[in-house]
Amino acid sequence: MSETQNNGGSPMTMIQALRSAMDVMLERDDNVVVFGEDVGYFGGVFRCTDGLQAKYGKQRVFDAPISESGIAGAAIGMAAYGLRPVAEIQFADYIYPAYDQIVSEAARLRYRSGGMFTSPLVFRTPCGGGIYGGQTHSQSPEAIFAHVAGLRTVMPSNPYDAKGLLIASIENDDPVIFLEPKRLYNGPFDGHHDRPVVAWSKHADNLVPEGYYSVPLDKAAIVREGKAVTILTYGTTVWVAQAAAEDAGIDAEVIDLRSLWPLDLDAITESVKKTGRCIVLHEATRTCGFGAELVALVQEHCFYHLQAPVERVTGWDTPYPHAQEWDYFPGPARVIEALQRVLED
Amino acid sequence: MTTSQNPAATEPLRLHVPEPSARPGQATDFSYLQLSPAGSVDKPALDVPASQTAPLTSQLIRVLDDNGDAVGPWAADIDDAVLLRAMHAMLKTRAFDARMLIAQRQKKTSFYIQCLGEEAIAVGQTLALQDGDMQFPTYRQQGILITKEVSLVDMMCQILSNAADPLKGRQLPIMYSYKDAGFFSISGNLTTQYIQAVGWAMASAIKGDTKIATAWVGDGATAEGDFHAALVFAHVYRAPVILNVVNNQWAISTFQAIAGGENTTFAARGAAYGIPSLRVDGNDLLAVYAASRWAAERARSNLGSTMIEWVTYRAGPHSTSDDPSKYRPADDAQHFPLGDPIDRLKQHLVKRGLWSDEQHEKVRAELDAEVSRALKEAETHGLLGSDNRPGAADMFNDVYKELPEHLRRQRQQLGV
């Protein structure tokens, strides 16, 4: 956790922290608007926008038709006008109809217009598995956004970062894909699905300042210091990585990337040069997943410090299954196996 | 015989694939266009419900008759000065296109797209708008820029991708961007701008502004999903936007029937979404101006969007990479029943004593000279592929607001 996290504030879930970020920014900047499917009156299917319409009115917070390309395209037009839209796609699994608008338009508008038009907007979207969401409520599509020049891709792993990173994303003048691990909405989850889940209210690190603050983009966080091996990860698997290290008694350093792209290369190389060993951990499928880029960067920048091949622990190269949830999700057991392999070399 | 009384039930199913009435060597039957006589279509009240515009979507609003007279309810309300400006802009657009076509053949640029025969639409609508309004054009509305008197040299530098290119060599020729002229950055991806225009208009409404947006799309690109999204959003939020469909009958080699135009009109789609919709003669400058003004007033009065189908004909090739003689009759444009927009306005202006054959030729010659001078000047800044081109270092800028670390490294790697 960031040191600032214990500087006071109120206990919040990730949902409440995200809601608070939008509340703060709606208050601070008249150009911020929030919209998406079920986002207005109802307050969102995950409650992330609860009460915002009542507080700021329908001109600022409103419901949208079920059209992801429409939501994305309208947001780009609004941003080109000068607003700062925060548009929600109900599930990351449903962002594909908006892909043309995001890739061909939002990402390239500044470049292709020589800086004349810009798209300072945020697409918030719940992602990740571990909730028996099956094929279309569990996906982690970060790699297809990290691959796109002109986009920023961000994913928080706790309430404090969720609020600070979302505020930073809304203030940023580049288009941001803000992925929210829905498995972490109500409490941290370390992959031990057979144990009762701890709510954020019962978690030590749940204090979030009420007002304005931000967590810088492009900066990773070391969430667990260690000397034996580096685990590069983000989102839900930040908690899995920590649990695995504890369970196995391995002195692993866990880095929460927070900003996937552009990323904090210095934090990565510093850690791997120190430990000489590295594993990459994510929920997304393996082939051409974001982990491949991380492995390549580590190989390129830390080759002479590496004492073992870099391992990847990821989702399998299959669509996300329902019944086989825990065979698919990269839990602590699989992480420990990888850690042991890397440490044996 | 024991067959059923329904003969269709005895036949195997057959896939229907629409065809144009004529291919190379034949003559097009233009009766599918559903033309109305000039002056015969009503001009509804600004607050007309969409359902009441449904009949208009199968008719055709026209002001200029075959004699060049302005007739009917859409005829009034246009200043002589506006008409003369329109004529000037249309002639200049055509002169620009002609010169750029030659420049492409001379390999001074890689690519060009003319709007031959469609000049009245972009020019007429632009004259009906106000400064501050934002147009979301396709690649065939260069008439907007000419009407707004954007520097020809500037436009040509973009086409030549030279050192003075305002888009720094990053964009394919003709994909202009002119914020100050209310001309949104053109994208190669079709129809994306249609819903963006609606979003821009929603933003103007959210801020309590008085500016409106215009959205542009061709007949072929109406088949894209973003067209549907734009109509839904425009209707739901009553966005102050004019939704233009330029039906030039062709999408590259594909006749408009393949886009869904057979036995219907594109304007009819707008009315079905609850958007008041018009179908207008796109080669009749007076009709273009009047319909655009009506739609702009509706938008500015908080009455929401209007869809307008402009019926016209793509007289030239799709682009400099296209050869229309491979898929349609060579003389098709000459038989198009709505004629040529410049000829028709000229006839009208001459009849009203505002214009003459001599003036026409004189202005045309002047504009040709102006365009040629502009090209000479643009060429002093370099041609495509010359050493006088935007620097390689600029390739890395504007991807993000600030240059991120990985792009700084890549720029270094290239040694620039």
mmCIF file of C-alpha atoms in Angstrom, chain A:
data_model
loop_
_atom_site.group_PDB
_atom_site.id
_atom_site.type_symbol
_atom_site.label_atom_id
_atom_site.label_comp_id
_atom_site.label_asym_id
_atom_site.label_seq_id
_atom_site.Cartn_x
_atom_site.Cartn_y
_atom_site.Cartn_z
ATOM 1 C CA MET A 1 0.000 0.000 0.000
ATOM 2 C CA SER A 2 1.093 3.567 -0.569
ATOM 3 C CA GLU A 3 2.353 5.292 2.565
ATOM 4 C CA THR A 4 -0.235 8.044 2.179
ATOM 5 C CA GLN A 5 -2.904 5.447 2.704
ATOM 6 C CA ASN A 6 -2.790 5.645 6.456
ATOM 7 C CA ASN A 7 -3.013 9.413 6.510
ATOM 8 C CA GLY A 8 -6.637 9.339 7.564
ATOM 9 C CA GLY A 9 -9.894 9.271 5.662
ATOM 10 C CA SER A 10 -12.985 7.118 5.852
ATOM 11 C CA PRO A 11 -13.381 3.399 5.336
ATOM 12 C CA MET A 12 -14.526 2.839 1.754
ATOM 13 C CA THR A 13 -15.005 -0.098 -0.534
ATOM 14 C CA MET A 14 -13.550 0.178 -3.997
ATOM 15 C CA ILE A 15 -17.057 0.949 -5.239
ATOM 16 C CA GLN A 16 -17.382 3.829 -2.798
ATOM 17 C CA ALA A 17 -13.886 5.053 -3.607
ATOM 18 C CA LEU A 18 -14.635 5.151 -7.338
ATOM 19 C CA ARG A 19 -17.925 6.876 -6.666
ATOM 20 C CA SER A 20 -16.100 9.390 -4.481
ATOM 21 C CA ALA A 21 -13.573 10.083 -7.268
ATOM 22 C CA MET A 22 -16.383 10.915 -9.698
ATOM 23 C CA ASP A 23 -18.146 12.971 -7.016
ATOM 24 C CA VAL A 24 -14.988 14.984 -6.370
ATOM 25 C CA MET A 25 -14.336 15.583 -10.061
ATOM 26 C CA LEU A 26 -17.966 16.429 -10.882
ATOM 27 C CA GLU A 27 -17.717 19.024 -8.117
ATOM 28 C CA ARG A 28 -14.326 20.421 -9.138
ATOM 29 C CA ASP A 29 -14.754 20.620 -12.903
ATOM 30 C CA ASP A 30 -17.971 21.683 -14.654
ATOM 31 C CA ASN A 31 -16.787 19.926 -17.791
ATOM 32 C CA VAL A 32 -16.855 16.472 -16.203
ATOM 33 C CA VAL A 33 -19.875 14.406 -17.254
ATOM 34 C CA VAL A 34 -20.649 10.807 -16.313
ATOM 35 C CA PHE A 35 -22.794 8.534 -18.468
ATOM 36 C CA GLY A 36 -23.359 4.940 -19.523
ATOM 37 C CA GLU A 37 -25.912 2.150 -19.346
ATOM 38 C CA ASP A 38 -27.859 2.274 -16.033
ATOM 39 C CA VAL A 39 -25.420 4.865 -14.687
ATOM 40 C CA GLY A 40 -27.928 7.660 -14.013
ATOM 41 C CA TYR A 41 -31.077 7.235 -11.968
ATOM 42 C CA PHE A 42 -30.264 3.705 -10.843
ATOM 43 C CA GLY A 43 -26.651 4.493 -9.943
ATOM 44 C CA GLY A 44 -24.974 1.726 -11.913
ATOM 45 C CA VAL A 45 -25.261 -2.047 -11.775
ATOM 46 C CA PHE A 46 -22.326 -2.027 -9.329
ATOM 47 C CA ARG A 47 -23.490 1.132 -7.469
ATOM 48 C CA CYS A 48 -20.376 3.043 -8.592
ATOM 49 C CA THR A 49 -22.438 6.094 -9.599
ATOM 50 C CA ASP A 50 -25.029 5.850 -6.826
ATOM 51 C CA GLY A 51 -26.577 9.214 -5.982
ATOM 52 C CA LEU A 52 -24.514 11.202 -8.487
ATOM 53 C CA GLN A 53 -27.430 12.059 -10.732
ATOM 54 C CA ALA A 54 -29.502 13.230 -7.775
ATOM 55 C CA LYS A 55 -26.607 15.422 -6.669
ATOM 56 C CA TYR A 56 -25.486 16.881 -10.029
ATOM 57 C CA GLY A 57 -28.550 16.599 -12.242
ATOM 58 C CA LYS A 58 -29.317 14.840 -15.506
ATOM 59 C CA GLN A 59 -27.199 17.232 -17.547
ATOM 60 C CA ARG A 60 -24.068 15.892 -15.838
ATOM 61 C CA VAL A 61 -24.900 12.274 -14.995
ATOM 62 C CA PHE A 62 -27.223 10.350 -17.276
ATOM 63 C CA ASP A 63 -28.372 7.012 -18.633
ATOM 64 C CA ALA A 64 -27.346 5.915 -22.116
ATOM 65 C CA PRO A 65 -28.874 3.578 -24.705
ATOM 66 C CA ILE A 66 -27.377 0.088 -24.905
ATOM 67 C CA SER A 67 -24.813 0.953 -27.545
ATOM 68 C CA GLU A 68 -21.153 0.790 -26.638
ATOM 69 C CA SER A 69 -20.015 2.311 -29.942
ATOM 70 C CA GLY A 70 -22.589 5.038 -29.374
ATOM 71 C CA ILE A 71 -21.358 5.700 -25.844
ATOM 72 C CA ALA A 72 -17.740 5.781 -26.993
ATOM 73 C CA GLY A 73 -18.402 7.873 -30.089
ATOM 74 C CA ALA A 74 -20.565 10.368 -28.230
ATOM 75 C CA ALA A 75 -17.908 10.645 -25.524
ATOM 76 C CA ILE A 76 -15.260 11.432 -28.155
ATOM 77 C CA GLY A 77 -17.482 14.133 -29.652
ATOM 78 C CA MET A 78 -18.066 15.602 -26.190
ATOM 79 C CA ALA A 79 -14.349 15.549 -25.446
ATOM 80 C CA ALA A 80 -13.628 17.240 -28.784
ATOM 81 C CA TYR A 81 -16.059 19.974 -27.729
ATOM 82 C CA GLY A 82 -14.153 20.473 -24.476
ATOM 83 C CA LEU A 83 -15.927 18.299 -21.913
ATOM 84 C CA ARG A 84 -14.229 15.604 -19.831
ATOM 85 C CA PRO A 85 -16.516 12.603 -20.195
ATOM 86 C CA VAL A 86 -16.255 9.638 -17.853
ATOM 87 C CA ALA A 87 -18.126 6.967 -19.798
ATOM 88 C CA GLU A 88 -18.915 3.554 -18.387
ATOM 89 C CA ILE A 89 -18.963 0.274 -20.297
ATOM 90 C CA GLN A 90 -20.931 -2.079 -18.059
ATOM 91 C CA PHE A 91 -18.499 -4.997 -18.440
ATOM 92 C CA ALA A 92 -15.100 -5.031 -20.128
ATOM 93 C CA ASP A 93 -16.444 -8.086 -21.973
ATOM 94 C CA TYR A 94 -18.829 -5.700 -23.788
ATOM 95 C CA ILE A 95 -16.323 -3.074 -24.830
ATOM 96 C CA TYR A 96 -15.680 -4.661 -28.241
ATOM 97 C CA PRO A 97 -18.500 -2.846 -30.078
ATOM 98 C CA ALA A 98 -16.714 0.363 -29.006
ATOM 99 C CA TYR A 99 -13.303 -0.851 -30.135
ATOM 100 C CA ASP A 100 -13.349 0.996 -33.467
ATOM 101 C CA GLN A 101 -14.189 4.277 -31.742
ATOM 102 C CA ILE A 102 -11.554 3.727 -29.052
ATOM 103 C CA VAL A 103 -8.727 2.545 -31.319
ATOM 104 C CA SER A 104 -9.385 4.417 -34.559
ATOM 105 C CA GLU A 105 -10.668 7.624 -33.007
ATOM 106 C CA ALA A 106 -10.027 8.353 -29.322
ATOM 107 C CA ALA A 107 -6.465 7.028 -29.427
ATOM 108 C CA ARG A 108 -5.518 8.844 -32.633
ATOM 109 C CA LEU A 109 -7.401 12.092 -32.554
ATOM 110 C CA ARG A 110 -4.563 14.189 -31.109
ATOM 111 C CA TYR A 111 -1.990 12.622 -33.428
ATOM 112 C CA ARG A 112 -3.923 12.781 -36.657
ATOM 113 C CA SER A 113 -5.087 16.360 -36.085
ATOM 114 C CA GLY A 114 -1.627 17.642 -35.182
ATOM 115 C CA GLY A 115 -2.841 18.355 -31.663
ATOM 116 C CA MET A 116 -5.779 20.461 -32.893
ATOM 117 C CA PHE A 117 -8.418 18.122 -31.446
ATOM 118 C CA THR A 118 -7.963 15.991 -28.326
ATOM 119 C CA SER A 119 -9.946 13.377 -26.437
ATOM 120 C CA PRO A 120 -9.489 13.864 -22.699
ATOM 121 C CA LEU A 121 -11.855 11.115 -21.624
ATOM 122 C CA VAL A 122 -12.030 8.037 -19.445
ATOM 123 C CA PHE A 123 -13.688 4.737 -20.262
ATOM 124 C CA ARG A 124 -14.397 2.998 -16.946
ATOM 125 C CA THR A 125 -15.111 -0.682 -17.225
ATOM 126 C CA PRO A 126 -15.349 -3.548 -14.711
ATOM 127 C CA CYS A 127 -13.041 -6.410 -15.649
ATOM 128 C CA GLY A 128 -11.599 -9.688 -14.388
ATOM 129 C CA GLY A 129 -12.864 -13.015 -13.174
ATOM 130 C CA GLY A 130 -13.079 -15.034 -9.986
ATOM 131 C CA ILE A 131 -16.804 -14.383 -9.635
ATOM 132 C CA TYR A 132 -18.335 -17.236 -11.645
ATOM 133 C CA GLY A 133 -18.995 -14.683 -14.380
ATOM 134 C CA GLY A 134 -18.477 -17.140 -17.201
ATOM 135 C CA GLN A 135 -17.370 -16.096 -20.646
ATOM 136 C CA THR A 136 -18.806 -12.594 -20.832
ATOM 137 C CA HIS A 137 -18.499 -11.267 -17.282
ATOM 138 C CA SER A 138 -14.889 -12.240 -16.509
ATOM 139 C CA GLN A 139 -12.571 -11.130 -19.274
ATOM 140 C CA SER A 140 -9.386 -9.139 -18.899
ATOM 141 C CA PRO A 141 -8.893 -7.355 -22.240
ATOM 142 C CA GLU A 142 -6.059 -5.037 -21.146
ATOM 143 C CA ALA A 143 -3.618 -6.301 -23.774
ATOM 144 C CA ILE A 144 -5.745 -5.134 -26.672
ATOM 145 C CA PHE A 145 -5.684 -1.602 -25.252
ATOM 146 C CA ALA A 146 -2.065 -1.547 -24.097
ATOM 147 C CA HIS A 147 -1.206 -2.405 -27.715
ATOM 148 C CA VAL A 148 -2.830 0.780 -29.021
ATOM 149 C CA ALA A 149 -0.627 3.858 -29.446
ATOM 150 C CA GLY A 150 -2.285 6.889 -27.882
ATOM 151 C CA LEU A 151 -4.167 5.127 -25.083
ATOM 152 C CA ARG A 152 -3.377 4.907 -21.403
ATOM 153 C CA THR A 153 -4.433 1.711 -19.666
ATOM 154 C CA VAL A 154 -4.852 1.772 -15.890
ATOM 155 C CA MET A 155 -6.020 -0.791 -13.309
ATOM 156 C CA PRO A 156 -6.239 -0.228 -9.519
ATOM 157 C CA SER A 157 -6.117 -2.961 -6.881
ATOM 158 C CA ASN A 158 -7.423 -1.209 -3.745
ATOM 159 C CA PRO A 159 -9.831 1.604 -2.768
ATOM 160 C CA TYR A 160 -7.148 4.244 -2.146
ATOM 161 C CA ASP A 161 -5.520 3.757 -5.536
ATOM 162 C CA ALA A 162 -8.911 3.356 -7.214
ATOM 163 C CA LYS A 163 -9.947 6.861 -6.198
ATOM 164 C CA GLY A 164 -6.552 8.488 -6.714
ATOM 165 C CA LEU A 165 -5.929 6.846 -10.087
ATOM 166 C CA LEU A 166 -9.443 7.621 -11.327
ATOM 167 C CA ILE A 167 -9.059 11.286 -10.399
ATOM 168 C CA ALA A 168 -5.667 11.354 -12.126
ATOM 169 C CA SER A 169 -7.210 9.664 -15.174
ATOM 170 C CA ILE A 170 -10.061 12.166 -15.383
ATOM 171 C CA GLU A 171 -7.593 15.042 -15.108
ATOM 172 C CA ASN A 172 -5.243 13.546 -17.687
ATOM 173 C CA ASP A 173 -5.545 14.964 -21.209
ATOM 174 C CA ASP A 174 -4.998 11.589 -22.895
ATOM 175 C CA PRO A 175 -7.728 8.964 -23.345
ATOM 176 C CA VAL A 176 -7.644 6.462 -20.480
ATOM 177 C CA ILE A 177 -9.013 2.915 -20.360
ATOM 178 C CA PHE A 178 -9.749 2.490 -16.654
ATOM 179 C CA LEU A 179 -10.195 -1.185 -15.827
ATOM 180 C CA GLU A 180 -11.799 -2.005 -12.475
ATOM 181 C CA PRO A 181 -11.384 -5.570 -11.150
ATOM 182 C CA LYS A 182 -14.945 -6.278 -10.044
ATOM 183 C CA ARG A 183 -13.663 -9.120 -7.848
ATOM 184 C CA LEU A 184 -12.079 -6.387 -5.681
ATOM 185 C CA TYR A 185 -15.130 -4.094 -5.595
ATOM 186 C CA ASN A 186 -16.254 -5.247 -2.121
ATOM 187 C CA GLY A 187 -13.090 -6.661 -0.643
ATOM 188 C CA PRO A 188 -9.603 -7.912 -1.449
ATOM 189 C CA PHE A 189 -9.400 -11.384 -2.933
ATOM 190 C CA ASP A 190 -6.274 -13.519 -2.797
ATOM 191 C CA GLY A 191 -7.530 -16.508 -4.766
ATOM 192 C CA HIS A 192 -8.360 -18.604 -1.695
ATOM 193 C CA HIS A 193 -11.942 -19.105 -2.815
ATOM 194 C CA ASP A 194 -12.479 -21.769 -0.148
ATOM 195 C CA ARG A 195 -12.026 -19.192 2.623
ATOM 196 C CA PRO A 196 -14.525 -16.485 3.599
ATOM 197 C CA VAL A 197 -13.941 -13.207 1.787
ATOM 198 C CA VAL A 198 -12.938 -10.244 3.931
ATOM 199 C CA ALA A 199 -14.869 -7.064 3.214
ATOM 200 C CA TRP A 200 -12.944 -3.800 2.703
ATOM 201 C CA SER A 201 -14.596 -2.567 5.937
ATOM 202 C CA LYS A 202 -12.714 -5.258 7.854
ATOM 203 C CA HIS A 203 -9.474 -4.733 6.013
ATOM 204 C CA ALA A 204 -6.610 -2.792 7.512
ATOM 205 C CA ASP A 205 -5.937 -0.685 4.415
ATOM 206 C CA ASN A 206 -9.364 0.686 3.686
ATOM 207 C CA LEU A 207 -9.065 4.366 4.551
ATOM 208 C CA VAL A 208 -9.702 6.769 1.711
ATOM 209 C CA PRO A 209 -9.527 10.570 2.013
ATOM 210 C CA GLU A 210 -12.941 12.191 1.482
ATOM 211 C CA GLY A 211 -11.721 15.044 -0.694
ATOM 212 C CA TYR A 212 -9.409 15.551 -3.615
ATOM 213 C CA TYR A 213 -6.115 13.726 -4.080
ATOM 214 C CA SER A 214 -4.557 11.815 -6.907
ATOM 215 C CA VAL A 215 -2.249 8.866 -7.437
ATOM 216 C CA PRO A 216 0.169 9.575 -10.294
ATOM 217 C CA LEU A 217 -0.177 7.633 -13.548
ATOM 218 C CA ASP A 218 2.881 5.775 -14.863
ATOM 219 C CA LYS A 219 3.999 4.939 -11.316
ATOM 220 C CA ALA A 220 4.037 1.391 -9.978
ATOM 221 C CA ALA A 221 3.750 0.523 -6.274
ATOM 222 C CA ILE A 222 5.849 -2.014 -4.401
ATOM 223 C CA VAL A 223 3.179 -3.682 -2.284
ATOM 224 C CA ARG A 224 5.495 -6.255 -0.726
ATOM 225 C CA GLU A 225 9.238 -5.871 -0.484
ATOM 226 C CA GLY A 226 11.462 -8.866 -1.061
ATOM 227 C CA LYS A 227 14.889 -9.918 -2.293
ATOM 228 C CA ALA A 228 14.435 -13.393 -3.796
ATOM 229 C CA VAL A 229 12.155 -12.865 -6.764
ATOM 230 C CA THR A 230 10.053 -10.112 -8.368
ATOM 231 C CA ILE A 231 6.372 -10.650 -9.153
ATOM 232 C CA LEU A 232 5.023 -8.193 -11.737
ATOM 233 C CA THR A 233 1.262 -7.997 -11.571
ATOM 234 C CA TYR A 234 -1.835 -5.776 -11.313
ATOM 235 C CA GLY A 235 -5.498 -5.933 -10.305
ATOM 236 C CA THR A 236 -6.839 -8.936 -8.407
ATOM 237 C CA THR A 237 -3.658 -10.927 -8.780
ATOM 238 C CA VAL A 238 -1.765 -8.337 -6.706
ATOM 239 C CA TRP A 239 -3.515 -9.991 -3.744
ATOM 240 C CA VAL A 240 -2.913 -13.475 -5.097
ATOM 241 C CA ALA A 241 0.799 -12.743 -5.414
ATOM 242 C CA GLN A 242 1.055 -11.531 -1.832
ATOM 243 C CA ALA A 243 -0.868 -14.538 -0.509
ATOM 244 C CA ALA A 244 1.332 -16.918 -2.484
ATOM 245 C CA ALA A 245 4.497 -15.343 -1.097
ATOM 246 C CA GLU A 246 3.134 -15.562 2.460
ATOM 247 C CA ASP A 247 1.840 -19.108 2.059
ATOM 248 C CA ALA A 248 5.137 -20.393 0.692
ATOM 249 C CA GLY A 249 7.339 -18.240 2.892
ATOM 250 C CA ILE A 250 9.142 -16.870 -0.135
ATOM 251 C CA ASP A 251 10.860 -13.489 0.037
ATOM 252 C CA ALA A 252 9.103 -12.185 -3.082
ATOM 253 C CA GLU A 253 8.847 -8.538 -4.067
ATOM 254 C CA VAL A 254 5.366 -7.831 -5.420
ATOM 255 C CA ILE A 255 4.973 -4.895 -7.787
ATOM 256 C CA ASP A 256 1.505 -3.563 -8.564
ATOM 257 C CA LEU A 257 1.982 -1.870 -11.929
ATOM 258 C CA ARG A 258 -1.219 0.239 -11.548
ATOM 259 C CA SER A 259 -0.539 1.924 -14.913
ATOM 260 C CA LEU A 260 -0.176 -0.820 -17.513
ATOM 261 C CA TRP A 261 0.796 1.435 -20.386
ATOM 262 C CA PRO A 262 2.655 3.697 -20.354
ATOM 263 C CA LEU A 263 4.270 1.919 -17.411
ATOM 264 C CA ASP A 264 6.887 2.447 -14.726
ATOM 265 C CA LEU A 265 9.875 0.740 -16.319
ATOM 266 C CA ASP A 266 12.291 2.001 -13.665
ATOM 267 C CA ALA A 267 10.394 0.285 -10.846
ATOM 268 C CA ILE A 268 10.439 -2.978 -12.788
ATOM 269 C CA THR A 269 14.113 -2.954 -13.733
ATOM 270 C CA GLU A 270 15.233 -1.805 -10.318
ATOM 271 C CA SER A 271 13.438 -4.703 -8.669
ATOM 272 C CA VAL A 272 14.471 -7.406 -11.138
ATOM 273 C CA LYS A 273 18.083 -6.256 -11.101
ATOM 274 C CA LYS A 274 17.950 -6.642 -7.324
ATOM 275 C CA THR A 275 16.270 -10.064 -7.224
ATOM 276 C CA GLY A 276 17.578 -11.599 -10.457
ATOM 277 C CA ARG A 277 14.362 -13.540 -10.839
ATOM 278 C CA CYS A 278 10.930 -12.596 -12.097
ATOM 279 C CA ILE A 279 7.486 -13.965 -12.670
ATOM 280 C CA VAL A 280 4.656 -12.188 -14.436
ATOM 281 C CA LEU A 281 1.139 -12.808 -13.179
ATOM 282 C CA HIS A 282 -2.187 -11.871 -14.749
ATOM 283 C CA GLU A 283 -5.700 -13.211 -15.184
ATOM 284 C CA ALA A 284 -5.800 -12.595 -18.921
ATOM 285 C CA THR A 285 -5.076 -15.369 -21.401
ATOM 286 C CA ARG A 286 -1.406 -16.035 -22.038
ATOM 287 C CA THR A 287 -0.646 -15.758 -25.752
ATOM 288 C CA CYS A 288 0.056 -12.153 -26.737
ATOM 289 C CA GLY A 289 -1.224 -11.150 -23.303
ATOM 290 C CA PHE A 290 0.244 -8.103 -21.567
ATOM 291 C CA GLY A 291 2.627 -10.469 -19.759
ATOM 292 C CA ALA A 292 4.457 -11.070 -23.036
ATOM 293 C CA GLU A 293 5.376 -7.392 -23.180
ATOM 294 C CA LEU A 294 6.493 -7.452 -19.552
ATOM 295 C CA VAL A 295 8.671 -10.512 -20.157
ATOM 296 C CA ALA A 296 10.196 -8.857 -23.219
ATOM 297 C CA LEU A 297 10.957 -5.668 -21.300
ATOM 298 C CA VAL A 298 12.566 -7.590 -18.443
ATOM 299 C CA GLN A 299 14.624 -9.634 -20.906
ATOM 300 C CA GLU A 300 15.711 -6.505 -22.764
ATOM 301 C CA HIS A 301 16.582 -4.397 -19.730
ATOM 302 C CA CYS A 302 17.671 -6.979 -17.119
ATOM 303 C CA PHE A 303 19.216 -9.781 -19.216
ATOM 304 C CA TYR A 304 22.586 -9.839 -17.476
ATOM 305 C CA HIS A 305 20.967 -9.805 -14.035
ATOM 306 C CA LEU A 306 18.600 -12.702 -14.673
ATOM 307 C CA GLN A 307 19.424 -15.966 -12.941
ATOM 308 C CA ALA A 308 16.427 -17.896 -14.257
ATOM 309 C CA PRO A 309 13.990 -17.745 -17.174
ATOM 310 C CA VAL A 310 11.093 -15.345 -16.595
ATOM 311 C CA GLU A 311 7.879 -17.272 -15.960
ATOM 312 C CA ARG A 312 4.312 -16.335 -16.760
ATOM 313 C CA VAL A 313 1.356 -17.353 -14.601
ATOM 314 C CA THR A 314 -1.798 -16.418 -16.474
ATOM 315 C CA GLY A 315 -5.262 -17.521 -17.471
ATOM 316 C CA TRP A 316 -5.247 -20.402 -19.946
ATOM 317 C CA ASP A 317 -5.637 -19.756 -23.674
ATOM 318 C CA THR A 318 -9.338 -20.570 -23.546
ATOM 319 C CA PRO A 319 -12.489 -18.526 -23.228
ATOM 320 C CA TYR A 320 -13.273 -17.953 -19.544
ATOM 321 C CA PRO A 321 -15.246 -21.018 -18.362
ATOM 322 C CA HIS A 322 -18.007 -21.125 -15.748
ATOM 323 C CA ALA A 323 -17.868 -24.441 -13.905
ATOM 324 C CA GLN A 324 -14.059 -24.604 -14.100
ATOM 325 C CA GLU A 325 -13.639 -21.161 -12.511
ATOM 326 C CA TRP A 326 -10.878 -22.223 -10.081
ATOM 327 C CA ASP A 327 -9.083 -24.382 -12.596
ATOM 328 C CA TYR A 328 -8.835 -21.328 -14.799
ATOM 329 C CA PHE A 329 -8.171 -18.489 -12.343
ATOM 330 C CA PRO A 330 -4.414 -18.230 -11.564
ATOM 331 C CA GLY A 331 -4.591 -18.763 -7.807
ATOM 332 C CA PRO A 332 -1.872 -18.945 -5.136
ATOM 333 C CA ALA A 333 -1.064 -22.638 -5.746
ATOM 334 C CA ARG A 334 -0.074 -21.994 -9.357
ATOM 335 C CA VAL A 335 1.906 -18.911 -8.360
ATOM 336 C CA ILE A 336 3.789 -20.885 -5.691
ATOM 337 C CA GLU A 337 4.706 -23.581 -8.225
ATOM 338 C CA ALA A 338 6.097 -20.937 -10.545
ATOM 339 C CA LEU A 339 7.971 -19.217 -7.736
ATOM 340 C CA GLN A 340 9.566 -22.510 -6.744
ATOM 341 C CA ARG A 341 10.569 -23.296 -10.327
ATOM 342 C CA VAL A 342 12.135 -19.873 -10.740
ATOM 343 C CA LEU A 343 13.966 -20.134 -7.420
ATOM 344 C CA GLU A 344 15.308 -23.639 -8.163
ATOM 345 C CA ASP A 345 17.156 -22.498 -11.280
#
